[in-house]
Amino acid sequence: MKTIIEKVDKAQLNSEEGIRVIERAGEILRKGGLAAFPTETVYGLGADGLNEEAAEKIYAAKGRPSDNPLIIHITDMESLKKIAKNIPETAVRIAEKYWPGPLTMIFEKTDAVPYGTTGGLDTVAVRMPCDETAAAVIRAGGGFIAAPSANTSGRPSPTEAQHVKEDLEGRIDMIVDSGPVDIGVESTILDMTTVPPMILRPGAVTKEMLEELVGEICVDRAIIAPDSKKRPKAPGMKYRHYAPRAELSIVEGEAETVISVINEMAAQKASEGFKVGIISTDETLERYKAGIVKSIGTRMDEATIANHLYGILREFDDERADCIFSEAFPTEGIGSAIMNRLLKAAGYRVIRV
Ligand code: TXA
Ligand code: MG
């Protein structure tokens, strides 16, 4: 299959060229094909979410286990009623504040949603992204677009079109390229079928933000305690995920100790002939002596860290790193999403110093 790759400027979606590109993606989606597009979180791999065969193509292209349900992307509240039922009043309040945006909510599904999209579940995950390109593609594609992150299953999620190309070129019909994404980690997933609602995956809309609006929110234990026997409620969270090819270890502790331990371990590994990568920050970049040292962002603004997380893991893959040592990050605010993804990428390998 030849993959069409087209650039579109988010600020020029209504230009003749913008309309042409979006219409081309829309036509592919309406006919049951696969088109990848940017959202504010990560790039998504879209298919018509109400067409079982189309949604099934996503699993084949990504090599994704078929019990792992997809998120349906919409652009207005009317559409929500077509795919979800028993929508609690709390969800409406949350939607008023955080939709469109980096938040997915789970509801009971209606018969309009095929089981091929929900991995056999009676619930459906719904998201209304705020990225303009995403909204235009969803509308052009019929309004109900199932889209997982547009990576090969198990690899870090794509934060620019080039990442999608690396993973999926030749396996999908089209990639719409609007440049790098704004946030860089996937949406918060909030299960609205329980009281209180439960966070199944942390993201840019944090527990604190939701609690301020609607009161108590709980968090799926499986996110916090990886070795617990409990299965995570979001099926996708059980797979080793977001992972670079190298062995990633997170070093946690007092800042100066972390720097010296990483320097020791990196020097040791390098002397054994391994190619070593180090994930530092703008504040510590100059302090590391061995291996390939990259800054993930600044601790003064953690959004920069979220934004570079997946990109940096892919860069170390490109440079064929055998092992990577990373600093750890605080888990408040967006930090909870950063550490959740980093821990999964590391297979929960944490060195406490
Ligand atoms: O930011 C995002 O959410 C991106 C962009 C493209 O929208 N999408 C994304 O999709 O991250 P994906 O498929 O990579 O992750 C969706 C997660 C999986 O862990 C899946 O198991 C969970 O959502 N999920 C989907 N439907 C669910 C449901 N009905 N119940 C519980 N978990 C569900
Ligand atoms: Mg994913």
PDB file of N, CA, C and O in Angstrom, residues 155-216:
ATOM      1  N   ARG A 155       5.645   0.482  20.785  1.00  0.00           N
ATOM      2  CA  ARG A 155       6.664   1.532  20.603  1.00  0.00           C
ATOM      3  C   ARG A 155       6.187   2.850  21.227  1.00  0.00           C
ATOM      4  O   ARG A 155       5.007   3.031  21.483  1.00  0.00           O
ATOM      5  N   PRO A 156       7.118   3.797  21.443  1.00  0.00           N
ATOM      6  CA  PRO A 156       6.680   5.088  21.996  1.00  0.00           C
ATOM      7  C   PRO A 156       5.650   5.748  21.069  1.00  0.00           C
ATOM      8  O   PRO A 156       5.751   5.649  19.847  1.00  0.00           O
ATOM      9  N   SER A 157       4.669   6.436  21.647  1.00  0.00           N
ATOM     10  CA  SER A 157       3.649   7.109  20.848  1.00  0.00           C
ATOM     11  C   SER A 157       4.271   8.211  19.991  1.00  0.00           C
ATOM     12  O   SER A 157       5.276   8.801  20.366  1.00  0.00           O
ATOM     13  N   PRO A 158       3.671   8.494  18.828  1.00  0.00           N
ATOM     14  CA  PRO A 158       4.240   9.469  17.893  1.00  0.00           C
ATOM     15  C   PRO A 158       3.852  10.904  18.245  1.00  0.00           C
ATOM     16  O   PRO A 158       2.678  11.197  18.431  1.00  0.00           O
ATOM     17  N   THR A 159       4.823  11.777  18.320  1.00  0.00           N
ATOM     18  CA  THR A 159       4.538  13.183  18.609  1.00  0.00           C
ATOM     19  C   THR A 159       4.815  14.062  17.394  1.00  0.00           C
ATOM     20  O   THR A 159       4.641  15.264  17.455  1.00  0.00           O
ATOM     21  N   GLU A 160       5.271  13.458  16.298  1.00  0.00           N
ATOM     22  CA  GLU A 160       5.360  14.179  15.021  1.00  0.00           C
ATOM     23  C   GLU A 160       5.109  13.193  13.883  1.00  0.00           C
ATOM     24  O   GLU A 160       5.194  11.969  14.085  1.00  0.00           O
ATOM     25  N   ALA A 161       4.802  13.739  12.700  1.00  0.00           N
ATOM     26  CA  ALA A 161       4.403  12.884  11.582  1.00  0.00           C
ATOM     27  C   ALA A 161       5.518  11.897  11.191  1.00  0.00           C
ATOM     28  O   ALA A 161       5.240  10.766  10.776  1.00  0.00           O
ATOM     29  N   GLN A 162       6.772  12.328  11.340  1.00  0.00           N
ATOM     30  CA  GLN A 162       7.897  11.463  10.997  1.00  0.00           C
ATOM     31  C   GLN A 162       7.860  10.148  11.795  1.00  0.00           C
ATOM     32  O   GLN A 162       8.180   9.077  11.278  1.00  0.00           O
ATOM     33  N   HIS A 163       7.441  10.221  13.061  1.00  0.00           N
ATOM     34  CA  HIS A 163       7.345   9.010  13.900  1.00  0.00           C
ATOM     35  C   HIS A 163       6.293   8.051  13.329  1.00  0.00           C
ATOM     36  O   HIS A 163       6.478   6.836  13.338  1.00  0.00           O
ATOM     37  N   VAL A 164       5.185   8.615  12.846  1.00  0.00           N
ATOM     38  CA  VAL A 164       4.123   7.781  12.272  1.00  0.00           C
ATOM     39  C   VAL A 164       4.663   7.108  11.019  1.00  0.00           C
ATOM     40  O   VAL A 164       4.462   5.904  10.791  1.00  0.00           O
ATOM     41  N   LYS A 165       5.389   7.888  10.221  1.00  0.00           N
ATOM     42  CA  LYS A 165       5.958   7.364   8.975  1.00  0.00           C
ATOM     43  C   LYS A 165       6.901   6.190   9.275  1.00  0.00           C
ATOM     44  O   LYS A 165       6.822   5.137   8.644  1.00  0.00           O
ATOM     45  N   GLU A 166       7.777   6.368  10.269  1.00  0.00           N
ATOM     46  CA  GLU A 166       8.722   5.305  10.642  1.00  0.00           C
ATOM     47  C   GLU A 166       7.988   4.006  10.973  1.00  0.00           C
ATOM     48  O   GLU A 166       8.419   2.929  10.595  1.00  0.00           O
ATOM     49  N   ASP A 167       6.879   4.129  11.689  1.00  0.00           N
ATOM     50  CA  ASP A 167       6.193   2.927  12.179  1.00  0.00           C
ATOM     51  C   ASP A 167       5.207   2.349  11.170  1.00  0.00           C
ATOM     52  O   ASP A 167       5.058   1.131  11.097  1.00  0.00           O
ATOM     53  N   LEU A 168       4.519   3.200  10.413  1.00  0.00           N
ATOM     54  CA  LEU A 168       3.321   2.709   9.701  1.00  0.00           C
ATOM     55  C   LEU A 168       3.322   2.945   8.193  1.00  0.00           C
ATOM     56  O   LEU A 168       2.351   2.583   7.522  1.00  0.00           O
ATOM     57  N   GLU A 169       4.385   3.534   7.637  1.00  0.00           N
ATOM     58  CA  GLU A 169       4.385   3.771   6.187  1.00  0.00           C
ATOM     59  C   GLU A 169       4.221   2.438   5.445  1.00  0.00           C
ATOM     60  O   GLU A 169       4.850   1.441   5.800  1.00  0.00           O
ATOM     61  N   GLY A 170       3.333   2.443   4.459  1.00  0.00           N
ATOM     62  CA  GLY A 170       3.081   1.233   3.686  1.00  0.00           C
ATOM     63  C   GLY A 170       1.941   0.389   4.274  1.00  0.00           C
ATOM     64  O   GLY A 170       1.468  -0.548   3.651  1.00  0.00           O
ATOM     65  N   ARG A 171       1.515   0.729   5.499  1.00  0.00           N
ATOM     66  CA  ARG A 171       0.454  -0.057   6.157  1.00  0.00           C
ATOM     67  C   ARG A 171      -0.838   0.735   6.298  1.00  0.00           C
ATOM     68  O   ARG A 171      -1.865   0.171   6.701  1.00  0.00           O
ATOM     69  N   ILE A 172      -0.798   2.045   6.028  1.00  0.00           N
ATOM     70  CA  ILE A 172      -1.999   2.880   6.167  1.00  0.00           C
ATOM     71  C   ILE A 172      -2.148   3.753   4.919  1.00  0.00           C
ATOM     72  O   ILE A 172      -1.188   3.915   4.152  1.00  0.00           O
ATOM     73  N   ASP A 173      -3.353   4.327   4.715  1.00  0.00           N
ATOM     74  CA  ASP A 173      -3.606   5.065   3.473  1.00  0.00           C
ATOM     75  C   ASP A 173      -2.992   6.454   3.471  1.00  0.00           C
ATOM     76  O   ASP A 173      -2.533   6.922   2.432  1.00  0.00           O
ATOM     77  N   MET A 174      -2.998   7.122   4.627  1.00  0.00           N
ATOM     78  CA  MET A 174      -2.591   8.533   4.607  1.00  0.00           C
ATOM     79  C   MET A 174      -2.060   9.001   5.958  1.00  0.00           C
ATOM     80  O   MET A 174      -2.474   8.500   7.007  1.00  0.00           O
ATOM     81  N   ILE A 175      -1.136   9.960   5.906  1.00  0.00           N
ATOM     82  CA  ILE A 175      -0.685  10.654   7.120  1.00  0.00           C
ATOM     83  C   ILE A 175      -0.886  12.151   6.879  1.00  0.00           C
ATOM     84  O   ILE A 175      -0.376  12.699   5.901  1.00  0.00           O
ATOM     85  N   VAL A 176      -1.660  12.798   7.753  1.00  0.00           N
ATOM     86  CA  VAL A 176      -1.819  14.254   7.683  1.00  0.00           C
ATOM     87  C   VAL A 176      -0.800  14.852   8.652  1.00  0.00           C
ATOM     88  O   VAL A 176      -0.798  14.537   9.841  1.00  0.00           O
ATOM     89  N   ASP A 177       0.093  15.687   8.128  1.00  0.00           N
ATOM     90  CA  ASP A 177       1.207  16.228   8.911  1.00  0.00           C
ATOM     91  C   ASP A 177       0.968  17.705   9.209  1.00  0.00           C
ATOM     92  O   ASP A 177       0.996  18.534   8.312  1.00  0.00           O
ATOM     93  N   SER A 178       0.707  18.022  10.495  1.00  0.00           N
ATOM     94  CA  SER A 178       0.598  19.440  10.898  1.00  0.00           C
ATOM     95  C   SER A 178       1.712  19.797  11.865  1.00  0.00           C
ATOM     96  O   SER A 178       1.528  20.666  12.725  1.00  0.00           O
ATOM     97  N   GLY A 179       2.833  19.114  11.790  1.00  0.00           N
ATOM     98  CA  GLY A 179       3.956  19.444  12.668  1.00  0.00           C
ATOM     99  C   GLY A 179       3.850  18.776  14.025  1.00  0.00           C
ATOM    100  O   GLY A 179       2.960  17.952  14.257  1.00  0.00           O
ATOM    101  N   PRO A 180       4.763  19.126  14.940  1.00  0.00           N
ATOM    102  CA  PRO A 180       4.792  18.485  16.257  1.00  0.00           C
ATOM    103  C   PRO A 180       3.563  18.814  17.093  1.00  0.00           C
ATOM    104  O   PRO A 180       2.957  19.874  16.919  1.00  0.00           O
ATOM    105  N   VAL A 181       3.195  17.889  17.996  1.00  0.00           N
ATOM    106  CA  VAL A 181       2.013  18.087  18.850  1.00  0.00           C
ATOM    107  C   VAL A 181       2.337  19.048  19.998  1.00  0.00           C
ATOM    108  O   VAL A 181       3.504  19.307  20.286  1.00  0.00           O
ATOM    109  N   ASP A 182       1.289  19.524  20.683  1.00  0.00           N
ATOM    110  CA  ASP A 182       1.484  20.482  21.776  1.00  0.00           C
ATOM    111  C   ASP A 182       1.868  19.805  23.094  1.00  0.00           C
ATOM    112  O   ASP A 182       2.747  20.274  23.800  1.00  0.00           O
ATOM    113  N   ILE A 183       1.187  18.715  23.447  1.00  0.00           N
ATOM    114  CA  ILE A 183       1.340  18.159  24.801  1.00  0.00           C
ATOM    115  C   ILE A 183       2.368  17.031  24.851  1.00  0.00           C
ATOM    116  O   ILE A 183       3.308  17.074  25.635  1.00  0.00           O
ATOM    117  N   GLY A 184       2.183  16.003  24.061  1.00  0.00           N
ATOM    118  CA  GLY A 184       3.208  14.962  23.978  1.00  0.00           C
ATOM    119  C   GLY A 184       2.949  13.695  24.775  1.00  0.00           C
ATOM    120  O   GLY A 184       3.644  12.704  24.589  1.00  0.00           O
ATOM    121  N   VAL A 185       1.979  13.682  25.693  1.00  0.00           N
ATOM    122  CA  VAL A 185       1.544  12.421  26.319  1.00  0.00           C
ATOM    123  C   VAL A 185       0.040  12.281  26.085  1.00  0.00           C
ATOM    124  O   VAL A 185      -0.670  13.279  25.947  1.00  0.00           O
ATOM    125  N   GLU A 186      -0.439  11.030  26.048  1.00  0.00           N
ATOM    126  CA  GLU A 186      -1.828  10.762  25.701  1.00  0.00           C
ATOM    127  C   GLU A 186      -2.795  11.351  26.722  1.00  0.00           C
ATOM    128  O   GLU A 186      -2.425  11.637  27.859  1.00  0.00           O
ATOM    129  N   SER A 187      -4.070  11.428  26.296  1.00  0.00           N
ATOM    130  CA  SER A 187      -5.119  12.027  27.124  1.00  0.00           C
ATOM    131  C   SER A 187      -5.301  11.292  28.453  1.00  0.00           C
ATOM    132  O   SER A 187      -5.015  10.097  28.569  1.00  0.00           O
ATOM    133  N   THR A 188      -5.798  12.032  29.429  1.00  0.00           N
ATOM    134  CA  THR A 188      -6.271  11.441  30.686  1.00  0.00           C
ATOM    135  C   THR A 188      -7.467  10.557  30.344  1.00  0.00           C
ATOM    136  O   THR A 188      -8.321  10.965  29.563  1.00  0.00           O
ATOM    137  N   ILE A 189      -7.530   9.347  30.913  1.00  0.00           N
ATOM    138  CA  ILE A 189      -8.738   8.524  30.730  1.00  0.00           C
ATOM    139  C   ILE A 189      -9.494   8.466  32.049  1.00  0.00           C
ATOM    140  O   ILE A 189      -8.938   8.085  33.079  1.00  0.00           O
ATOM    141  N   LEU A 190     -10.772   8.867  31.996  1.00  0.00           N
ATOM    142  CA  LEU A 190     -11.605   8.947  33.185  1.00  0.00           C
ATOM    143  C   LEU A 190     -12.827   8.057  32.990  1.00  0.00           C
ATOM    144  O   LEU A 190     -13.609   8.257  32.058  1.00  0.00           O
ATOM    145  N   ASP A 191     -12.967   7.053  33.863  1.00  0.00           N
ATOM    146  CA  ASP A 191     -14.108   6.144  33.772  1.00  0.00           C
ATOM    147  C   ASP A 191     -15.307   6.768  34.468  1.00  0.00           C
ATOM    148  O   ASP A 191     -15.305   6.951  35.686  1.00  0.00           O
ATOM    149  N   MET A 192     -16.341   7.115  33.688  1.00  0.00           N
ATOM    150  CA  MET A 192     -17.541   7.764  34.237  1.00  0.00           C
ATOM    151  C   MET A 192     -18.622   6.742  34.582  1.00  0.00           C
ATOM    152  O   MET A 192     -19.727   7.122  34.954  1.00  0.00           O
ATOM    153  N   THR A 193     -18.325   5.453  34.459  1.00  0.00           N
ATOM    154  CA  THR A 193     -19.342   4.441  34.781  1.00  0.00           C
ATOM    155  C   THR A 193     -19.297   4.058  36.258  1.00  0.00           C
ATOM    156  O   THR A 193     -20.088   3.247  36.715  1.00  0.00           O
ATOM    157  N   THR A 194     -18.331   4.622  37.010  1.00  0.00           N
ATOM    158  CA  THR A 194     -18.275   4.355  38.454  1.00  0.00           C
ATOM    159  C   THR A 194     -18.467   5.655  39.226  1.00  0.00           C
ATOM    160  O   THR A 194     -18.254   6.740  38.696  1.00  0.00           O
ATOM    161  N   VAL A 195     -18.877   5.526  40.499  1.00  0.00           N
ATOM    162  CA  VAL A 195     -19.003   6.690  41.386  1.00  0.00           C
ATOM    163  C   VAL A 195     -18.094   6.442  42.581  1.00  0.00           C
ATOM    164  O   VAL A 195     -18.250   5.421  43.246  1.00  0.00           O
ATOM    165  N   PRO A 196     -17.129   7.318  42.899  1.00  0.00           N
ATOM    166  CA  PRO A 196     -16.725   8.459  42.087  1.00  0.00           C
ATOM    167  C   PRO A 196     -16.030   8.017  40.789  1.00  0.00           C
ATOM    168  O   PRO A 196     -15.584   6.873  40.694  1.00  0.00           O
ATOM    169  N   PRO A 197     -15.935   8.915  39.824  1.00  0.00           N
ATOM    170  CA  PRO A 197     -15.234   8.575  38.585  1.00  0.00           C
ATOM    171  C   PRO A 197     -13.787   8.164  38.872  1.00  0.00           C
ATOM    172  O   PRO A 197     -13.223   8.581  39.873  1.00  0.00           O
ATOM    173  N   MET A 198     -13.217   7.336  37.986  1.00  0.00           N
ATOM    174  CA  MET A 198     -11.883   6.809  38.236  1.00  0.00           C
ATOM    175  C   MET A 198     -10.916   7.092  37.086  1.00  0.00           C
ATOM    176  O   MET A 198     -11.245   6.855  35.922  1.00  0.00           O
ATOM    177  N   ILE A 199      -9.744   7.610  37.431  1.00  0.00           N
ATOM    178  CA  ILE A 199      -8.711   7.828  36.410  1.00  0.00           C
ATOM    179  C   ILE A 199      -8.036   6.495  36.089  1.00  0.00           C
ATOM    180  O   ILE A 199      -7.505   5.832  36.972  1.00  0.00           O
ATOM    181  N   LEU A 200      -8.100   6.111  34.817  1.00  0.00           N
ATOM    182  CA  LEU A 200      -7.471   4.852  34.391  1.00  0.00           C
ATOM    183  C   LEU A 200      -6.104   5.111  33.758  1.00  0.00           C
ATOM    184  O   LEU A 200      -5.295   4.197  33.636  1.00  0.00           O
ATOM    185  N   ARG A 201      -5.885   6.340  33.316  1.00  0.00           N
ATOM    186  CA  ARG A 201      -4.577   6.718  32.742  1.00  0.00           C
ATOM    187  C   ARG A 201      -4.384   8.204  32.998  1.00  0.00           C
ATOM    188  O   ARG A 201      -5.236   9.002  32.610  1.00  0.00           O
ATOM    189  N   PRO A 202      -3.283   8.603  33.678  1.00  0.00           N
ATOM    190  CA  PRO A 202      -3.085  10.031  33.953  1.00  0.00           C
ATOM    191  C   PRO A 202      -2.655  10.783  32.688  1.00  0.00           C
ATOM    192  O   PRO A 202      -1.971  10.230  31.824  1.00  0.00           O
ATOM    193  N   GLY A 203      -3.073  12.048  32.586  1.00  0.00           N
ATOM    194  CA  GLY A 203      -2.710  12.869  31.430  1.00  0.00           C
ATOM    195  C   GLY A 203      -2.695  14.327  31.829  1.00  0.00           C
ATOM    196  O   GLY A 203      -2.611  14.660  33.016  1.00  0.00           O
ATOM    197  N   ALA A 204      -2.821  15.213  30.850  1.00  0.00           N
ATOM    198  CA  ALA A 204      -2.682  16.649  31.112  1.00  0.00           C
ATOM    199  C   ALA A 204      -3.842  17.229  31.919  1.00  0.00           C
ATOM    200  O   ALA A 204      -3.688  18.245  32.583  1.00  0.00           O
ATOM    201  N   VAL A 205      -5.018  16.604  31.864  1.00  0.00           N
ATOM    202  CA  VAL A 205      -6.106  17.013  32.767  1.00  0.00           C
ATOM    203  C   VAL A 205      -5.922  16.173  34.032  1.00  0.00           C
ATOM    204  O   VAL A 205      -6.138  14.967  34.034  1.00  0.00           O
ATOM    205  N   THR A 206      -5.472  16.826  35.098  1.00  0.00           N
ATOM    206  CA  THR A 206      -5.018  16.075  36.271  1.00  0.00           C
ATOM    207  C   THR A 206      -6.146  15.799  37.265  1.00  0.00           C
ATOM    208  O   THR A 206      -7.204  16.431  37.220  1.00  0.00           O
ATOM    209  N   LYS A 207      -5.853  14.876  38.189  1.00  0.00           N
ATOM    210  CA  LYS A 207      -6.790  14.545  39.276  1.00  0.00           C
ATOM    211  C   LYS A 207      -7.186  15.816  40.030  1.00  0.00           C
ATOM    212  O   LYS A 207      -8.364  16.046  40.299  1.00  0.00           O
ATOM    213  N   GLU A 208      -6.200  16.660  40.328  1.00  0.00           N
ATOM    214  CA  GLU A 208      -6.459  17.898  41.076  1.00  0.00           C
ATOM    215  C   GLU A 208      -7.444  18.792  40.302  1.00  0.00           C
ATOM    216  O   GLU A 208      -8.364  19.368  40.869  1.00  0.00           O
ATOM    217  N   MET A 209      -7.239  18.916  38.992  1.00  0.00           N
ATOM    218  CA  MET A 209      -8.110  19.767  38.169  1.00  0.00           C
ATOM    219  C   MET A 209      -9.547  19.238  38.178  1.00  0.00           C
ATOM    220  O   MET A 209     -10.518  19.994  38.276  1.00  0.00           O
ATOM    221  N   LEU A 210      -9.692  17.910  38.092  1.00  0.00           N
ATOM    222  CA  LEU A 210     -11.024  17.310  38.063  1.00  0.00           C
ATOM    223  C   LEU A 210     -11.695  17.423  39.426  1.00  0.00           C
ATOM    224  O   LEU A 210     -12.882  17.713  39.521  1.00  0.00           O
ATOM    225  N   GLU A 211     -10.921  17.204  40.488  1.00  0.00           N
ATOM    226  CA  GLU A 211     -11.496  17.265  41.841  1.00  0.00           C
ATOM    227  C   GLU A 211     -11.976  18.664  42.186  1.00  0.00           C
ATOM    228  O   GLU A 211     -12.998  18.839  42.844  1.00  0.00           O
ATOM    229  N   GLU A 212     -11.248  19.654  41.703  1.00  0.00           N
ATOM    230  CA  GLU A 212     -11.661  21.025  41.967  1.00  0.00           C
ATOM    231  C   GLU A 212     -13.039  21.296  41.366  1.00  0.00           C
ATOM    232  O   GLU A 212     -13.841  22.033  41.915  1.00  0.00           O
ATOM    233  N   LEU A 213     -13.313  20.632  40.259  1.00  0.00           N
ATOM    234  CA  LEU A 213     -14.578  20.859  39.558  1.00  0.00           C
ATOM    235  C   LEU A 213     -15.731  20.017  40.122  1.00  0.00           C
ATOM    236  O   LEU A 213     -16.836  20.523  40.297  1.00  0.00           O
ATOM    237  N   VAL A 214     -15.488  18.714  40.377  1.00  0.00           N
ATOM    238  CA  VAL A 214     -16.612  17.823  40.715  1.00  0.00           C
ATOM    239  C   VAL A 214     -16.445  17.038  42.012  1.00  0.00           C
ATOM    240  O   VAL A 214     -17.264  16.157  42.318  1.00  0.00           O
ATOM    241  N   GLY A 215     -15.410  17.327  42.791  1.00  0.00           N
ATOM    242  CA  GLY A 215     -15.227  16.564  44.036  1.00  0.00           C
ATOM    243  C   GLY A 215     -14.428  15.294  43.802  1.00  0.00           C
ATOM    244  O   GLY A 215     -13.666  15.211  42.839  1.00  0.00           O
ATOM    245  N   GLU A 216     -14.654  14.292  44.664  1.00  0.00           N
ATOM    246  CA  GLU A 216     -13.757  13.134  44.696  1.00  0.00           C
ATOM    247  C   GLU A 216     -13.597  12.388  43.362  1.00  0.00           C
ATOM    248  O   GLU A 216     -14.560  12.095  42.660  1.00  0.00           O
TER     249      GLU A 216
END
